[in-house]
PDB file of C-alpha atoms in Angstrom:
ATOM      1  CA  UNK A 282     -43.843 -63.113  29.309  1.00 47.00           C
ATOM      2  CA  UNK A 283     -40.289 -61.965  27.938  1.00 47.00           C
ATOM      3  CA  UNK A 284     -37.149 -64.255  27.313  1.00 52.00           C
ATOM      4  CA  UNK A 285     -35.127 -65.132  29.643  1.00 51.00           C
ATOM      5  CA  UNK A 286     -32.308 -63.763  27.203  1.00 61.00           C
ATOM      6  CA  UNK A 287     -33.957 -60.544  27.594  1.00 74.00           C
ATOM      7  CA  UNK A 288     -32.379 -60.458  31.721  1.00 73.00           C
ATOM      8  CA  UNK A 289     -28.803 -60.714  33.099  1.00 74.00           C
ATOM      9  CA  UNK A 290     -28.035 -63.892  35.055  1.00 73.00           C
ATOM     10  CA  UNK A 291     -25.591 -61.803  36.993  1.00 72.00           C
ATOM     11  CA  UNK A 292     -28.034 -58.967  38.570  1.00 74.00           C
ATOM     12  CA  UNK A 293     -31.749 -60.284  37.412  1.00 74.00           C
ATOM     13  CA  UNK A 294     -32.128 -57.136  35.631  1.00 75.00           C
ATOM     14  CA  UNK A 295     -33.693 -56.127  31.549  1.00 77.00           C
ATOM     15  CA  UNK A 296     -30.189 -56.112  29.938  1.00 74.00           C
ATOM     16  CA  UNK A 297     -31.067 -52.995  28.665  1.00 75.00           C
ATOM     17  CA  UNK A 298     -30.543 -51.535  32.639  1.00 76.00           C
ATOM     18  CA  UNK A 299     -27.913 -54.257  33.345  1.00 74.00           C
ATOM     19  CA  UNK A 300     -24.367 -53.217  33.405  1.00 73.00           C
ATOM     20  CA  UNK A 301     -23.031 -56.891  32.152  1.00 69.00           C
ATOM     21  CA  UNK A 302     -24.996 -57.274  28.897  1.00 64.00           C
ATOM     22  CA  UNK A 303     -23.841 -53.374  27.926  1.00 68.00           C
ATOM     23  CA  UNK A 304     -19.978 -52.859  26.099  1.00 67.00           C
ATOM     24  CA  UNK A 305     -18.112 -50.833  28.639  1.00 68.00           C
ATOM     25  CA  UNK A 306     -18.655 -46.733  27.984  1.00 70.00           C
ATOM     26  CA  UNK A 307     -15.541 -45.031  25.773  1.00 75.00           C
ATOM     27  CA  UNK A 308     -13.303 -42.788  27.854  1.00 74.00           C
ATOM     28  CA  UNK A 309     -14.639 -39.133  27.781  1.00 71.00           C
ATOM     29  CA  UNK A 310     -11.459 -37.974  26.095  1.00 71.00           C
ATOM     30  CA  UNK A 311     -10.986 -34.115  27.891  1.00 69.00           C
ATOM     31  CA  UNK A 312      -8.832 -31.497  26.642  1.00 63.00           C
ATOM     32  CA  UNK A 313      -6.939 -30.732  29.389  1.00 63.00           C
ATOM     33  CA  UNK A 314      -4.681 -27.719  27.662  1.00 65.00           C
ATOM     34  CA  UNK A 315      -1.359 -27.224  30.414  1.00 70.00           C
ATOM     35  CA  UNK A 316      -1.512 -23.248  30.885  1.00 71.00           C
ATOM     36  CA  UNK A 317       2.540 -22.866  30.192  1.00 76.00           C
ATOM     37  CA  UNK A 318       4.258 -20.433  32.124  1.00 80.00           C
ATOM     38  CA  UNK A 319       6.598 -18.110  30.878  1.00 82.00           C
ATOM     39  CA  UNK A 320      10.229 -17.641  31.996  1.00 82.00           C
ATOM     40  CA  UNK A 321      10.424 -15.062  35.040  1.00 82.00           C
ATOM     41  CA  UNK A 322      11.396 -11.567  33.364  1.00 83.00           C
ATOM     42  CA  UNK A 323      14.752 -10.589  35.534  1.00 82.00           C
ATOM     43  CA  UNK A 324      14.204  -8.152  38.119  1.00 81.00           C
ATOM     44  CA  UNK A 325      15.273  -4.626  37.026  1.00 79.00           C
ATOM     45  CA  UNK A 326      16.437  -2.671  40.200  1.00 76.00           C
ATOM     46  CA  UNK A 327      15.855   0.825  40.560  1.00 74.00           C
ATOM     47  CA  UNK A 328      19.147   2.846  40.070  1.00 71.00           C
ATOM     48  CA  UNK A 329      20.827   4.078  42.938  1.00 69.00           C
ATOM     49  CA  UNK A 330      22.562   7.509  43.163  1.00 70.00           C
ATOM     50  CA  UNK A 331      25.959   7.977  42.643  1.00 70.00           C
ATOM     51  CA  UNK A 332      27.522   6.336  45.324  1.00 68.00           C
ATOM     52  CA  UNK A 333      27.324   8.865  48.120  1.00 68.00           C
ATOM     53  CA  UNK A 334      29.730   8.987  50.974  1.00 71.00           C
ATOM     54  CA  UNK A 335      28.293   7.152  54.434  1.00 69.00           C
ATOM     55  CA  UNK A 336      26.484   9.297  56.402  1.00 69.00           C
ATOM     56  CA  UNK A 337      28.637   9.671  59.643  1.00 69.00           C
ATOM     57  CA  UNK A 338      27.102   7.643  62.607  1.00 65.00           C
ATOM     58  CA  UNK A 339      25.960  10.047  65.495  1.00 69.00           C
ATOM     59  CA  UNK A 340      27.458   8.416  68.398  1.00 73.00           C
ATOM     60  CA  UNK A 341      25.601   8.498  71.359  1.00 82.00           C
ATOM     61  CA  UNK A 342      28.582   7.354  73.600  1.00 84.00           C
ATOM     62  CA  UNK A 343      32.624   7.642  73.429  1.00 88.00           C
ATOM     63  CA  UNK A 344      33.350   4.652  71.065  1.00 91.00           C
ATOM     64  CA  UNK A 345      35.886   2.808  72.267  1.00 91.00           C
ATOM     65  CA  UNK A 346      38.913   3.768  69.544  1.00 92.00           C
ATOM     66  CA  UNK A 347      38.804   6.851  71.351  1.00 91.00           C
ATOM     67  CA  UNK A 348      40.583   5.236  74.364  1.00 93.00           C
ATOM     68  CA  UNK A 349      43.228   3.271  73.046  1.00 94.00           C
ATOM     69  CA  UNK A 350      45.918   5.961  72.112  1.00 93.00           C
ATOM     70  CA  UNK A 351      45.040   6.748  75.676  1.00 93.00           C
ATOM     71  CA  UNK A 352      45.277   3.684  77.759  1.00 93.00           C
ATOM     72  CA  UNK A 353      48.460   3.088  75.484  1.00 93.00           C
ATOM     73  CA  UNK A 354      49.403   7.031  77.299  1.00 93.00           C
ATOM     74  CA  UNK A 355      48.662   6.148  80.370  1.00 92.00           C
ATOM     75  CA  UNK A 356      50.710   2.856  80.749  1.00 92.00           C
ATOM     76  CA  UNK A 357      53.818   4.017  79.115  1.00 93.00           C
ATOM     77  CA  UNK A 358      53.645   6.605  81.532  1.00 92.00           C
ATOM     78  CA  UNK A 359      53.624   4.619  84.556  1.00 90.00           C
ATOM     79  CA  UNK A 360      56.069   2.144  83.485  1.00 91.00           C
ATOM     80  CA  UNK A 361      53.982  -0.504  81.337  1.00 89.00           C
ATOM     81  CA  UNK A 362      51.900  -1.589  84.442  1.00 92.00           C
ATOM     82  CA  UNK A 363      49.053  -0.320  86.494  1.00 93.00           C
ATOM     83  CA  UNK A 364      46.016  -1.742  88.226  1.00 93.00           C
ATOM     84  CA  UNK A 365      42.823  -1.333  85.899  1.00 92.00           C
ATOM     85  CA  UNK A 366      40.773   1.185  88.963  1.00 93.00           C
ATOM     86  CA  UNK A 367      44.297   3.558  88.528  1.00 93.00           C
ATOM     87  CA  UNK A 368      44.351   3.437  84.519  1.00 93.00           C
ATOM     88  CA  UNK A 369      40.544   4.287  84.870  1.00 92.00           C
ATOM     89  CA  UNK A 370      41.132   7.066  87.413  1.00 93.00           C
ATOM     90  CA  UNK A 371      44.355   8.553  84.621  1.00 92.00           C
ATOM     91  CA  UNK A 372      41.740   8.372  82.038  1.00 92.00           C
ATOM     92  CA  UNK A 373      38.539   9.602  83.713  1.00 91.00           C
ATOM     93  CA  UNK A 374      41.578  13.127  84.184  1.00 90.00           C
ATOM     94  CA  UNK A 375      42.262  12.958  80.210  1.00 90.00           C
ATOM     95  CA  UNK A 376      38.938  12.675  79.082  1.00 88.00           C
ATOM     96  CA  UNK A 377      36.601  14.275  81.548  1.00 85.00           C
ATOM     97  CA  UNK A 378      36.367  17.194  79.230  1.00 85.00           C
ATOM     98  CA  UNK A 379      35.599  15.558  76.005  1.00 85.00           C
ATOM     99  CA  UNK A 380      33.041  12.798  77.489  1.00 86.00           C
ATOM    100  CA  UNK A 381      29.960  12.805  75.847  1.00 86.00           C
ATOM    101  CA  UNK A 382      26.485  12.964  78.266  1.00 86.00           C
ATOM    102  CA  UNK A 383      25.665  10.195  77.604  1.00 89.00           C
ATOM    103  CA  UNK A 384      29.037   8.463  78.763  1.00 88.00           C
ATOM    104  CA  UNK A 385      27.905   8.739  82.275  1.00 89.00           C
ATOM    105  CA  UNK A 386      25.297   6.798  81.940  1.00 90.00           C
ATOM    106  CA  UNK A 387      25.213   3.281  82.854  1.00 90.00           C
ATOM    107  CA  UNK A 388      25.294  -0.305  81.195  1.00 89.00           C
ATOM    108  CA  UNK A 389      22.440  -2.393  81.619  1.00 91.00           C
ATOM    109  CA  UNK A 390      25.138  -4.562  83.837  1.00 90.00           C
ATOM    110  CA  UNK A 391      25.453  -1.071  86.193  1.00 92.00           C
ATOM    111  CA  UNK A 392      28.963  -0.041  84.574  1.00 91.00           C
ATOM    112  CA  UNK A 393      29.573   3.550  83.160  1.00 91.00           C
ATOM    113  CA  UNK A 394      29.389   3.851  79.489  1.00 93.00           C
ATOM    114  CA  UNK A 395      32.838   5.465  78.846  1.00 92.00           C
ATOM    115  CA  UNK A 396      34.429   2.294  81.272  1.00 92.00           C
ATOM    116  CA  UNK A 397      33.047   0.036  79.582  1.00 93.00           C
ATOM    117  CA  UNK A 398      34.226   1.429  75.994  1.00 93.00           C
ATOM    118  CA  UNK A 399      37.758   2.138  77.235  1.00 94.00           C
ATOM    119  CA  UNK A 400      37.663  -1.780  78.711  1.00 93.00           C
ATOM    120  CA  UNK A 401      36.598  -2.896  74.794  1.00 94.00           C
ATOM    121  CA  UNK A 402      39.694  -0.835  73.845  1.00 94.00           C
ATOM    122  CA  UNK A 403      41.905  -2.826  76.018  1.00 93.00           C
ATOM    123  CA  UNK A 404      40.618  -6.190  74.400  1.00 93.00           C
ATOM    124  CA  UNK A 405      41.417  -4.617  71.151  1.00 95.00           C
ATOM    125  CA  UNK A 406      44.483  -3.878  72.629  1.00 94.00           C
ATOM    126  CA  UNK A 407      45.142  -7.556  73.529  1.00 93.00           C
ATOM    127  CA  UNK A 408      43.724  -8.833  70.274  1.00 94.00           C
ATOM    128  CA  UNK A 409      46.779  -6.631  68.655  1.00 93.00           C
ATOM    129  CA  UNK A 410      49.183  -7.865  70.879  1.00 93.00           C
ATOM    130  CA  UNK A 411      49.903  -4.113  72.092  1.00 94.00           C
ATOM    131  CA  UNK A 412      48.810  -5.124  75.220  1.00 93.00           C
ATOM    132  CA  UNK A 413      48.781  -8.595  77.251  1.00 92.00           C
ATOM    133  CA  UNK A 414      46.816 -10.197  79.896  1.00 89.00           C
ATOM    134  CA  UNK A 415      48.913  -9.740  82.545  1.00 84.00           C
ATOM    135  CA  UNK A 416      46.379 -10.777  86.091  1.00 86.00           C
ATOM    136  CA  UNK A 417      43.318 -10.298  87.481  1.00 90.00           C
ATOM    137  CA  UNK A 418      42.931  -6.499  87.375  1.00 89.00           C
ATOM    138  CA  UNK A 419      46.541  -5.467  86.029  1.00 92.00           C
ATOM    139  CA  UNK A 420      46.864  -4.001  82.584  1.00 91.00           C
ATOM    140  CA  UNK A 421      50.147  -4.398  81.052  1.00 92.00           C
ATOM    141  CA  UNK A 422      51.879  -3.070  77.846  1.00 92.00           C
ATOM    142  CA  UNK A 423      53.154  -5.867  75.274  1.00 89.00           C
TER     143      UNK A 423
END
């Protein structure tokens, strides 16, 4: 029969198999090499033309700069005051010549196109303080 040396007390088994009788293994050193990035090259952007002019937008409606020498027109004519349906009516005489197709047309809220640019122009208007809020339906000159 063997020793009794020969086993582990701990597990019963040939020290040569037991884990308790054997020095602990040595750390498997790895190389472990850090893959360094370099710096981000600076992004070169393609050169541009010379600076061209803007290409002119092709309108597809009367903007609404159009009206505001008008309305201004219209209300110094009649005194400073005049319900918004009789400015609209004085305009729709100015303009009906130089509307655009499309100005007939209506908003997605069912207003003509060229109204609804020459009401953005009165807002301007306000916002200048050429032209105040005067009441429900009234446009009045400053």
């Amino acid at each position: 029969m063997s020793e009794p040396d020969d086993y582990c007390e701990l597990c019963d088994l040939p020290r040569s198999q037991c884990i308790h009788g054997q020095p602990p293994p040595e750390p498997v050193k790895k190389a472990v090499k850090k893959a360094v990035k370099a710096p981000p090259k600076p992004r070169v952007r393609a050169a541009r033309p010379a600076a061209a002019p803007p290409k002119p937008v092709a309108r597809r409606w009367t903007p609404p700069e159009v009206f505001k020498p008008l309305i201004l027109e219209v209300l110094e004519e009649a005194g400073g005051e005049l319900y918004a349906d009789e400015v609209f009516q004085q305009l729709e005489i100015l303009v009906k010549d130089d509307l655009r197709p499309q100005d007939s047309e209506t908003t997605p809220e069912g207003e003509l196109r060229w109204r609804y640019a020459a009401r953005r122009a009165r807002v301007a208007l306000i916002d200048e303080g050429r032209m105040t809020k005067a009441g429900p339906g009234v446009w009045k000159l400053a």
